[in-house]
Amino acid sequence: MNIKQQFKEGLITQNPVTVQLLGMCSVLAITTSLFNGVGMGLSVLVILTLSNIFIAALRKIIPNKIRIACFIVVIATFVTVVDLFLKAYLKELSASLGVFIPLIVVNCIILGRAESFASKNSIAASAIDGIFQGLGYTIVLVIMCVVRELLGGGTFGGGLLGEGAKGITIFPAEFAVAGLNRPVGGFLTLACVIAAMQYFLNKPKKKTEKKEEVAQ
Amino acid sequence: MDWKNLLTIAMGAILINNFIFSQFLGICPFMGVSKSTDTASGMGLAVTFVMGLASAVCWPINHFILTSETLFPDGNNLAFMQTIVYILVIASLVQFIEMFLQKSMPSLYTALGVYLPLITTNCAVLGVVLQNTQNSYNFIESVAYGITGGLGFLLAIYLFAAVREKLEYSECPKAFEGFPIALVTAGLLALSFGGFSGLKLFG
């Protein structure tokens, strides 16, 4: 088992959002305040880890032909558990995420990890994979939230910090780009995040290519 | 039936609250299957069909079984099972449609190909069913919302695919190549759809 490699894959080289391009819907829709982003990220992390553990444990029992249906039932069960938990203890989060909590069922990240990792690996490895992939997802959500909130409303940490949990004002709202809070801002911010990721991932490759060219 | 109400639902689902551009439901197939207008329109039609059918099937299940007042007179109903039941209904529905098309309409089946099973994990389908429940629509409203929501998806994915075909021939910064520039395109389309948000019908 290679924890270090799994850590690097989950957070950078195989990041579920910026490299595997999965689970776009929630990333675009709910990243308007830090509270939403952290809440959604942690919910997905918990569900992903639990469903990975469960599917890895059941991987020898589940028949190959109906495996997708079985995965979905396992995932839907955990999503319902988390949904009920949030409704009971974190009402505000549940209200502001709305339909996107039950929609974690069809979040491709979870089904994708179940299919490509948990159904082939041991329970411990799957659990660690779930945690790191979930962390990778959470980090992207947090980056998106911070950028959109700061440039779109001039605040930081909405829902978590500041007076009445409205966030700490960095600069007055009239200087902000209001469009970033709207759908278009989600698309543009994600585009920039992925572009930055591609730029940094390709940088070392380019250097070696250049060296090769010089050598030739 | 109140046609004004239905028209409001339809315009809302197609233009004002478009599933892709203002609700962010179904982004995965929207990004994945939009490289050419042919596959995009095939996918859009298939999604429309499944969304309409899923709305029609899930409404009676929710109304007569999960939240039925005759079965559960004390109010301890099975509403918490909604997510699980809905996703199972959608998965089996997609499987059933796949088998049906394979037997009776092989030409359409081959045209849709791999996209058909992918509809199961399309958040737009589960999203529309969940919203029907949340908004407590009646049967006709649910089906209308499902079908028009699907048509909105079709419109969005077709427009996007048409732009994306042209995008192949244009140059853009290296880091933005491929997926990011497609996202920027989608963002601009979302901006133009944002213009509908002020639209108000009857009122």
GROMACS .gro file of C-alpha atoms in nm:
model
  419
    1MET     CA    1   0.000   0.000   0.000
    2ASN     CA    2   0.137   0.336  -0.096
    3ILE     CA    3  -0.017   0.614   0.108
    4LYS     CA    4   0.214   0.886  -0.019
    5GLN     CA    5   0.130   0.815  -0.380
    6GLN     CA    6  -0.243   0.799  -0.305
    7PHE     CA    7  -0.217   1.133  -0.129
    8LYS     CA    8  -0.045   1.295  -0.426
    9GLU     CA    9  -0.290   1.139  -0.672
   10GLY     CA   10  -0.599   1.246  -0.478
   11LEU     CA   11  -0.489   1.603  -0.427
   12ILE     CA   12  -0.293   1.684  -0.743
   13THR     CA   13  -0.216   1.443  -1.024
   14GLN     CA   14  -0.553   1.263  -1.018
   15ASN     CA   15  -0.760   1.537  -0.855
   16PRO     CA   16  -1.125   1.436  -0.905
   17VAL     CA   17  -1.238   1.779  -1.023
   18THR     CA   18  -0.951   1.946  -1.204
   19VAL     CA   19  -0.795   1.639  -1.369
   20GLN     CA   20  -1.062   1.370  -1.385
   21LEU     CA   21  -1.329   1.635  -1.453
   22LEU     CA   22  -1.595   1.462  -1.241
   23GLY     CA   23  -1.868   1.602  -1.020
   24MET     CA   24  -1.891   1.934  -1.201
   25CYS     CA   25  -2.252   2.011  -1.108
   26SER     CA   26  -2.201   2.060  -0.738
   27VAL     CA   27  -1.867   2.237  -0.788
   28LEU     CA   28  -2.033   2.499  -1.007
   29ALA     CA   29  -2.357   2.531  -0.819
   30ILE     CA   30  -2.281   2.561  -0.450
   31THR     CA   31  -1.947   2.746  -0.439
   32THR     CA   32  -2.090   3.085  -0.348
   33SER     CA   33  -1.985   3.094   0.019
   34LEU     CA   34  -1.713   2.924   0.223
   35PHE     CA   35  -1.972   2.763   0.450
   36ASN     CA   36  -2.138   2.587   0.156
   37GLY     CA   37  -1.806   2.475   0.012
   38VAL     CA   38  -1.670   2.327   0.333
   39GLY     CA   39  -2.003   2.164   0.418
   40MET     CA   40  -2.045   2.008   0.075
   41GLY     CA   41  -1.680   1.898   0.062
   42LEU     CA   42  -1.696   1.727   0.399
   43SER     CA   43  -2.030   1.560   0.319
   44VAL     CA   44  -1.884   1.416   0.000
   45LEU     CA   45  -1.567   1.311   0.186
   46VAL     CA   46  -1.768   1.119   0.445
   47ILE     CA   47  -1.998   0.956   0.190
   48LEU     CA   48  -1.709   0.869  -0.041
   49THR     CA   49  -1.506   0.709   0.238
   50LEU     CA   50  -1.799   0.511   0.380
   51SER     CA   51  -1.918   0.389   0.042
   52ASN     CA   52  -1.562   0.297  -0.060
   53ILE     CA   53  -1.520   0.091   0.258
   54PHE     CA   54  -1.853  -0.081   0.209
   55ILE     CA   55  -1.806  -0.155  -0.158
   56ALA     CA   56  -1.453  -0.282  -0.100
   57ALA     CA   57  -1.590  -0.513   0.170
   58LEU     CA   58  -1.864  -0.642  -0.061
   59ARG     CA   59  -1.654  -0.657  -0.376
   60LYS     CA   60  -1.634  -1.038  -0.383
   61ILE     CA   61  -2.007  -1.084  -0.322
   62ILE     CA   62  -2.148  -0.834  -0.573
   63PRO     CA   63  -2.214  -1.003  -0.909
   64ASN     CA   64  -2.035  -0.831  -1.193
   65LYS     CA   65  -2.344  -0.784  -1.411
   66ILE     CA   66  -2.546  -0.576  -1.167
   67ARG     CA   67  -2.257  -0.406  -0.991
   68ILE     CA   68  -2.354  -0.050  -1.092
   69ALA     CA   69  -2.703  -0.092  -0.943
   70CYS     CA   70  -2.551  -0.234  -0.624
   71PHE     CA   71  -2.305   0.055  -0.598
   72ILE     CA   72  -2.585   0.305  -0.640
   73VAL     CA   73  -2.790   0.147  -0.363
   74VAL     CA   74  -2.492   0.157  -0.125
   75ILE     CA   75  -2.417   0.519  -0.216
   76ALA     CA   76  -2.782   0.626  -0.192
   77THR     CA   77  -2.805   0.475   0.156
   78PHE     CA   78  -2.511   0.678   0.284
   79VAL     CA   79  -2.635   0.991   0.112
   80THR     CA   80  -2.969   0.950   0.289
   81VAL     CA   81  -2.790   0.906   0.622
   82VAL     CA   82  -2.589   1.224   0.571
   83ASP     CA   83  -2.895   1.411   0.444
   84LEU     CA   84  -3.095   1.321   0.755
   85PHE     CA   85  -2.798   1.405   0.979
   86LEU     CA   86  -2.763   1.751   0.825
   87LYS     CA   87  -3.137   1.812   0.845
   88ALA     CA   88  -3.128   1.729   1.216
   89TYR     CA   89  -2.809   1.903   1.330
   90LEU     CA   90  -2.708   2.159   1.064
   91LYS     CA   91  -3.035   2.301   0.937
   92GLU     CA   92  -2.879   2.608   0.773
   93LEU     CA   93  -2.634   2.403   0.572
   94SER     CA   94  -2.907   2.163   0.464
   95ALA     CA   95  -3.125   2.457   0.356
   96SER     CA   96  -2.856   2.638   0.160
   97LEU     CA   97  -2.731   2.325  -0.020
   98GLY     CA   98  -3.088   2.218  -0.091
   99VAL     CA   99  -3.130   1.959  -0.363
  100PHE     CA  100  -2.756   1.914  -0.405
  101ILE     CA  101  -2.727   1.694  -0.095
  102PRO     CA  102  -2.953   1.418  -0.232
  103LEU     CA  103  -2.787   1.472  -0.569
  104ILE     CA  104  -2.456   1.345  -0.426
  105VAL     CA  105  -2.600   1.003  -0.524
  106VAL     CA  106  -2.532   1.081  -0.888
  107ASN     CA  107  -2.206   1.263  -0.822
  108CYS     CA  108  -1.976   1.086  -1.067
  109ILE     CA  109  -1.679   1.106  -0.828
  110ILE     CA  110  -1.830   0.853  -0.590
  111LEU     CA  111  -1.952   0.608  -0.852
  112GLY     CA  112  -1.625   0.655  -1.042
  113ARG     CA  113  -1.411   0.569  -0.737
  114ALA     CA  114  -1.637   0.273  -0.657
  115GLU     CA  115  -1.598   0.137  -1.008
  116SER     CA  116  -1.230   0.213  -1.065
  117PHE     CA  117  -1.082   0.172  -0.717
  118ALA     CA  118  -1.298   0.026  -0.439
  119SER     CA  119  -1.421  -0.271  -0.644
  120LYS     CA  120  -1.063  -0.385  -0.701
  121ASN     CA  121  -0.874  -0.297  -0.382
  122SER     CA  122  -0.866  -0.388  -0.014
  123ILE     CA  123  -1.082  -0.217   0.248
  124ALA     CA  124  -0.799  -0.013   0.403
  125ALA     CA  125  -0.667   0.108   0.069
  126SER     CA  126  -1.019   0.206  -0.040
  127ALA     CA  127  -1.080   0.397   0.281
  128ILE     CA  128  -0.760   0.596   0.233
  129ASP     CA  129  -0.845   0.653  -0.131
  130GLY     CA  130  -1.187   0.785  -0.027
  131ILE     CA  131  -1.034   1.027   0.224
  132PHE     CA  132  -0.774   1.165  -0.018
  133GLN     CA  133  -1.008   1.194  -0.314
  134GLY     CA  134  -1.260   1.363  -0.088
  135LEU     CA  135  -0.990   1.602   0.032
  136GLY     CA  136  -0.895   1.682  -0.328
  137TYR     CA  137  -1.258   1.764  -0.401
  138THR     CA  138  -1.292   1.975  -0.085
  139ILE     CA  139  -0.978   2.175  -0.164
  140VAL     CA  140  -1.104   2.265  -0.511
  141LEU     CA  141  -1.441   2.364  -0.363
  142VAL     CA  142  -1.273   2.585  -0.103
  143ILE     CA  143  -1.052   2.755  -0.363
  144MET     CA  144  -1.356   2.823  -0.582
  145CYS     CA  145  -1.555   2.955  -0.287
  146VAL     CA  146  -1.281   3.187  -0.167
  147VAL     CA  147  -1.223   3.333  -0.515
  148ARG     CA  148  -1.591   3.376  -0.596
  149GLU     CA  149  -1.679   3.519  -0.258
  150LEU     CA  150  -1.387   3.759  -0.240
  151LEU     CA  151  -1.411   3.895  -0.594
  152GLY     CA  152  -1.791   3.864  -0.615
  153GLY     CA  153  -1.888   4.014  -0.281
  154GLY     CA  154  -1.573   4.147  -0.115
  155THR     CA  155  -1.608   3.912   0.183
  156PHE     CA  156  -1.428   3.608   0.321
  157GLY     CA  157  -1.568   3.309   0.506
  158GLY     CA  158  -1.940   3.369   0.448
  159GLY     CA  159  -2.159   3.162   0.677
  160LEU     CA  160  -1.869   3.083   0.908
  161LEU     CA  161  -1.694   3.400   1.025
  162GLY     CA  162  -1.773   3.761   1.104
  163GLU     CA  163  -2.080   3.932   1.242
  164GLY     CA  164  -2.401   3.739   1.190
  165ALA     CA  165  -2.191   3.491   0.992
  166LYS     CA  166  -2.198   3.719   0.689
  167GLY     CA  167  -1.824   3.690   0.644
  168ILE     CA  168  -1.540   3.933   0.706
  169THR     CA  169  -1.553   4.231   0.474
  170ILE     CA  170  -1.224   4.269   0.287
  171PHE     CA  171  -1.340   4.550   0.062
  172PRO     CA  172  -1.678   4.722   0.015
  173ALA     CA  173  -1.931   4.530  -0.192
  174GLU     CA  174  -1.975   4.811  -0.446
  175PHE     CA  175  -1.627   4.742  -0.585
  176ALA     CA  176  -1.700   4.373  -0.634
  177VAL     CA  177  -1.774   4.193  -0.962
  178ALA     CA  178  -2.133   4.091  -0.895
  179GLY     CA  179  -2.137   3.851  -1.191
  180LEU     CA  180  -1.907   3.610  -1.010
  181ASN     CA  181  -2.189   3.515  -0.774
  182ARG     CA  182  -2.408   3.425  -1.070
  183PRO     CA  183  -2.386   3.105  -1.279
  184VAL     CA  184  -2.146   3.263  -1.528
  185GLY     CA  185  -1.894   3.324  -1.249
  186GLY     CA  186  -1.896   2.955  -1.161
  187PHE     CA  187  -1.805   2.853  -1.516
  188LEU     CA  188  -1.534   3.117  -1.551
  189THR     CA  189  -1.374   3.051  -1.211
  190LEU     CA  190  -1.364   2.677  -1.270
  191ALA     CA  191  -1.215   2.737  -1.616
  192CYS     CA  192  -0.935   2.944  -1.461
  193VAL     CA  193  -0.870   2.689  -1.185
  194ILE     CA  194  -0.844   2.402  -1.435
  195ALA     CA  195  -0.630   2.613  -1.670
  196ALA     CA  196  -0.391   2.696  -1.385
  197MET     CA  197  -0.378   2.327  -1.295
  198GLN     CA  198  -0.299   2.229  -1.654
  199TYR     CA  199  -0.031   2.498  -1.672
  200PHE     CA  200   0.147   2.374  -1.359
  201LEU     CA  201   0.111   2.006  -1.445
  202ASN     CA  202   0.257   2.061  -1.792
  203LYS     CA  203   0.543   2.281  -1.674
  204PRO     CA  204   0.783   2.004  -1.567
  205LYS     CA  205   0.703   1.815  -1.888
  206LYS     CA  206   0.790   2.117  -2.099
  207LYS     CA  207   1.121   2.161  -1.921
  208THR     CA  208   1.227   1.808  -1.997
  209GLU     CA  209   1.111   1.848  -2.358
  210LYS     CA  210   1.318   2.163  -2.392
  211LYS     CA  211   1.622   1.992  -2.248
  212GLU     CA  212   1.578   1.713  -2.498
  213GLU     CA  213   1.552   1.963  -2.781
  214VAL     CA  214   1.872   2.136  -2.667
  215ALA     CA  215   2.046   1.803  -2.642
  216GLN     CA  216   1.944   1.716  -2.995
  217MET     CA  217  -5.620   2.224  -1.635
  218ASP     CA  218  -5.479   2.569  -1.589
  219TRP     CA  219  -5.285   2.631  -1.908
  220LYS     CA  220  -5.127   2.950  -1.774
  221ASN     CA  221  -4.971   2.757  -1.492
  222LEU     CA  222  -4.835   2.497  -1.733
  223LEU     CA  223  -4.697   2.766  -1.961
  224THR     CA  224  -4.522   2.930  -1.666
  225ILE     CA  225  -4.365   2.597  -1.572
  226ALA     CA  226  -4.259   2.538  -1.931
  227MET     CA  227  -4.103   2.879  -1.988
  228GLY     CA  228  -3.935   2.858  -1.649
  229ALA     CA  229  -3.784   2.520  -1.722
  230ILE     CA  230  -3.669   2.600  -2.077
  231LEU     CA  231  -3.546   2.958  -2.046
  232ILE     CA  232  -3.553   3.122  -1.706
  233ASN     CA  233  -3.433   2.838  -1.485
  234ASN     CA  234  -3.258   2.641  -1.754
  235PHE     CA  235  -3.128   2.315  -1.606
  236ILE     CA  236  -2.775   2.369  -1.730
  237PHE     CA  237  -2.721   2.741  -1.721
  238SER     CA  238  -2.892   2.846  -1.405
  239GLN     CA  239  -2.935   2.532  -1.197
  240PHE     CA  240  -2.614   2.346  -1.291
  241LEU     CA  241  -2.785   2.010  -1.322
  242GLY     CA  242  -2.650   1.765  -1.579
  243ILE     CA  243  -2.315   1.932  -1.640
  244CYS     CA  244  -2.127   1.602  -1.687
  245PRO     CA  245  -2.308   1.487  -2.005
  246PHE     CA  246  -2.330   1.851  -2.114
  247MET     CA  247  -1.951   1.873  -2.116
  248GLY     CA  248  -1.886   1.513  -2.219
  249VAL     CA  249  -2.123   1.460  -2.511
  250SER     CA  250  -2.113   1.800  -2.679
  251LYS     CA  251  -1.832   1.758  -2.930
  252SER     CA  252  -2.070   1.739  -3.229
  253THR     CA  253  -2.427   1.856  -3.284
  254ASP     CA  254  -2.547   1.509  -3.391
  255THR     CA  255  -2.457   1.329  -3.071
  256ALA     CA  256  -2.563   1.633  -2.869
  257SER     CA  257  -2.915   1.633  -3.011
  258GLY     CA  258  -2.939   1.253  -2.967
  259MET     CA  259  -2.836   1.283  -2.605
  260GLY     CA  260  -3.073   1.576  -2.552
  261LEU     CA  261  -3.370   1.385  -2.690
  262ALA     CA  262  -3.289   1.075  -2.486
  263VAL     CA  263  -3.260   1.283  -2.170
  264THR     CA  264  -3.589   1.460  -2.245
  265PHE     CA  265  -3.763   1.125  -2.285
  266VAL     CA  266  -3.618   0.980  -1.966
  267MET     CA  267  -3.692   1.297  -1.767
  268GLY     CA  268  -4.055   1.298  -1.875
  269LEU     CA  269  -4.098   0.928  -1.809
  270ALA     CA  270  -3.918   0.939  -1.473
  271SER     CA  271  -4.143   1.225  -1.361
  272ALA     CA  272  -4.450   1.028  -1.468
  273VAL     CA  273  -4.339   0.709  -1.290
  274CYS     CA  274  -4.203   0.865  -0.971
  275TRP     CA  275  -4.506   1.083  -0.901
  276PRO     CA  276  -4.752   0.796  -0.837
  277ILE     CA  277  -4.488   0.604  -0.639
  278ASN     CA  278  -4.430   0.902  -0.415
  279HIS     CA  279  -4.796   0.995  -0.388
  280PHE     CA  280  -4.958   0.655  -0.341
  281ILE     CA  281  -4.685   0.466  -0.157
  282LEU     CA  282  -4.412   0.675   0.006
  283THR     CA  283  -4.625   0.962   0.138
  284SER     CA  284  -4.966   0.799   0.119
  285GLU     CA  285  -5.208   0.910   0.389
  286THR     CA  286  -5.413   0.591   0.377
  287LEU     CA  287  -5.109   0.369   0.427
  288PHE     CA  288  -4.954   0.589   0.694
  289PRO     CA  289  -5.236   0.774   0.871
  290ASP     CA  290  -5.015   0.879   1.164
  291GLY     CA  291  -4.775   1.073   0.939
  292ASN     CA  292  -4.476   0.838   0.990
  293ASN     CA  293  -4.441   0.792   0.617
  294LEU     CA  294  -4.152   0.673   0.405
  295ALA     CA  295  -4.054   1.016   0.272
  296PHE     CA  296  -3.694   0.959   0.385
  297MET     CA  297  -3.667   0.676   0.132
  298GLN     CA  298  -3.730   0.912  -0.161
  299THR     CA  299  -3.370   0.946  -0.280
  300ILE     CA  300  -3.305   0.570  -0.279
  301VAL     CA  301  -3.636   0.482  -0.442
  302TYR     CA  302  -3.605   0.751  -0.710
  303ILE     CA  303  -3.255   0.654  -0.815
  304LEU     CA  304  -3.357   0.287  -0.834
  305VAL     CA  305  -3.661   0.377  -1.045
  306ILE     CA  306  -3.443   0.584  -1.279
  307ALA     CA  307  -3.178   0.313  -1.310
  308SER     CA  308  -3.432   0.044  -1.390
  309LEU     CA  309  -3.618   0.277  -1.624
  310VAL     CA  310  -3.303   0.345  -1.823
  311GLN     CA  311  -3.224  -0.028  -1.831
  312PHE     CA  312  -3.578  -0.101  -1.949
  313ILE     CA  313  -3.568   0.165  -2.221
  314GLU     CA  314  -3.235   0.025  -2.336
  315MET     CA  315  -3.378  -0.326  -2.374
  316PHE     CA  316  -3.694  -0.196  -2.540
  317LEU     CA  317  -3.503   0.012  -2.796
  318GLN     CA  318  -3.264  -0.274  -2.867
  319LYS     CA  319  -3.556  -0.503  -2.955
  320SER     CA  320  -3.796  -0.269  -3.133
  321MET     CA  321  -3.595   0.031  -3.263
  322PRO     CA  322  -3.241  -0.093  -3.329
  323SER     CA  323  -3.154   0.211  -3.543
  324LEU     CA  324  -3.222   0.457  -3.260
  325TYR     CA  325  -3.049   0.223  -3.019
  326THR     CA  326  -2.726   0.223  -3.219
  327ALA     CA  327  -2.749   0.600  -3.266
  328LEU     CA  328  -2.764   0.659  -2.890
  329GLY     CA  329  -2.502   0.394  -2.816
  330VAL     CA  330  -2.315   0.440  -2.492
  331TYR     CA  331  -2.500   0.755  -2.394
  332LEU     CA  332  -2.812   0.566  -2.294
  333PRO     CA  333  -2.675   0.393  -1.980
  334LEU     CA  334  -2.498   0.717  -1.886
  335ILE     CA  335  -2.835   0.887  -1.837
  336THR     CA  336  -2.871   0.703  -1.505
  337THR     CA  337  -2.600   0.919  -1.351
  338ASN     CA  338  -2.728   1.242  -1.506
  339CYS     CA  339  -2.814   1.472  -1.218
  340ALA     CA  340  -3.077   1.646  -1.428
  341VAL     CA  341  -3.299   1.335  -1.416
  342LEU     CA  342  -3.277   1.282  -1.041
  343GLY     CA  343  -3.288   1.659  -0.997
  344VAL     CA  344  -3.615   1.701  -1.182
  345VAL     CA  345  -3.782   1.425  -0.981
  346LEU     CA  346  -3.660   1.568  -0.651
  347GLN     CA  347  -3.776   1.915  -0.749
  348ASN     CA  348  -4.118   1.783  -0.845
  349THR     CA  349  -4.149   1.649  -0.493
  350GLN     CA  350  -4.009   1.963  -0.332
  351ASN     CA  351  -4.244   2.193  -0.524
  352SER     CA  352  -4.534   1.950  -0.461
  353TYR     CA  353  -4.640   1.953  -0.825
  354ASN     CA  354  -4.939   1.743  -0.925
  355PHE     CA  355  -4.911   1.469  -1.186
  356ILE     CA  356  -4.960   1.683  -1.498
  357GLU     CA  357  -4.734   1.959  -1.368
  358SER     CA  358  -4.464   1.702  -1.287
  359VAL     CA  359  -4.470   1.552  -1.635
  360ALA     CA  360  -4.476   1.899  -1.793
  361TYR     CA  361  -4.180   2.008  -1.581
  362GLY     CA  362  -3.990   1.690  -1.670
  363ILE     CA  363  -4.044   1.722  -2.043
  364THR     CA  364  -3.981   2.096  -2.067
  365GLY     CA  365  -3.678   2.066  -1.841
  366GLY     CA  366  -3.547   1.807  -2.085
  367LEU     CA  367  -3.620   2.041  -2.376
  368GLY     CA  368  -3.423   2.312  -2.198
  369PHE     CA  369  -3.135   2.066  -2.166
  370LEU     CA  370  -3.165   1.983  -2.537
  371LEU     CA  371  -3.156   2.351  -2.632
  372ALA     CA  372  -2.854   2.416  -2.411
  373ILE     CA  373  -2.650   2.117  -2.526
  374TYR     CA  374  -2.731   2.180  -2.893
  375LEU     CA  375  -2.628   2.547  -2.881
  376PHE     CA  376  -2.314   2.457  -2.689
  377ALA     CA  377  -2.217   2.180  -2.933
  378ALA     CA  378  -2.264   2.416  -3.227
  379VAL     CA  379  -2.027   2.669  -3.070
  380ARG     CA  380  -1.782   2.399  -2.971
  381GLU     CA  381  -1.756   2.271  -3.329
  382LYS     CA  382  -1.625   2.614  -3.431
  383LEU     CA  383  -1.399   2.627  -3.128
  384GLU     CA  384  -1.191   2.343  -3.272
  385TYR     CA  385  -1.051   2.576  -3.536
  386SER     CA  386  -0.967   2.872  -3.315
  387GLU     CA  387  -0.649   2.934  -3.123
  388CYS     CA  388  -0.645   2.998  -2.751
  389PRO     CA  389  -0.383   3.019  -2.475
  390LYS     CA  390  -0.208   2.687  -2.425
  391ALA     CA  391  -0.321   2.634  -2.066
  392PHE     CA  392  -0.686   2.692  -2.164
  393GLU     CA  393  -0.686   2.432  -2.441
  394GLY     CA  394  -0.955   2.168  -2.429
  395PHE     CA  395  -1.174   2.168  -2.124
  396PRO     CA  396  -1.116   2.516  -1.973
  397ILE     CA  397  -1.200   2.701  -2.293
  398ALA     CA  398  -1.517   2.494  -2.321
  399LEU     CA  399  -1.607   2.604  -1.969
  400VAL     CA  400  -1.549   2.968  -2.065
  401THR     CA  401  -1.780   2.917  -2.364
  402ALA     CA  402  -2.043   2.767  -2.137
  403GLY     CA  403  -2.000   3.061  -1.904
  404LEU     CA  404  -2.068   3.308  -2.184
  405LEU     CA  405  -2.376   3.108  -2.287
  406ALA     CA  406  -2.488   3.114  -1.924
  407LEU     CA  407  -2.442   3.490  -1.925
  408SER     CA  408  -2.673   3.525  -2.223
  409PHE     CA  409  -2.928   3.293  -2.063
  410GLY     CA  410  -2.902   3.513  -1.755
  411GLY     CA  411  -3.087   3.773  -1.960
  412PHE     CA  412  -3.402   3.565  -1.925
  413SER     CA  413  -3.394   3.581  -1.549
  414GLY     CA  414  -3.591   3.906  -1.543
  415LEU     CA  415  -3.865   3.751  -1.752
  416LYS     CA  416  -4.194   3.725  -1.568
  417LEU     CA  417  -4.505   3.559  -1.700
  418PHE     CA  418  -4.855   3.661  -1.595
  419GLY     CA  419  -4.753   3.862  -1.321
   0.00000   0.00000   0.00000
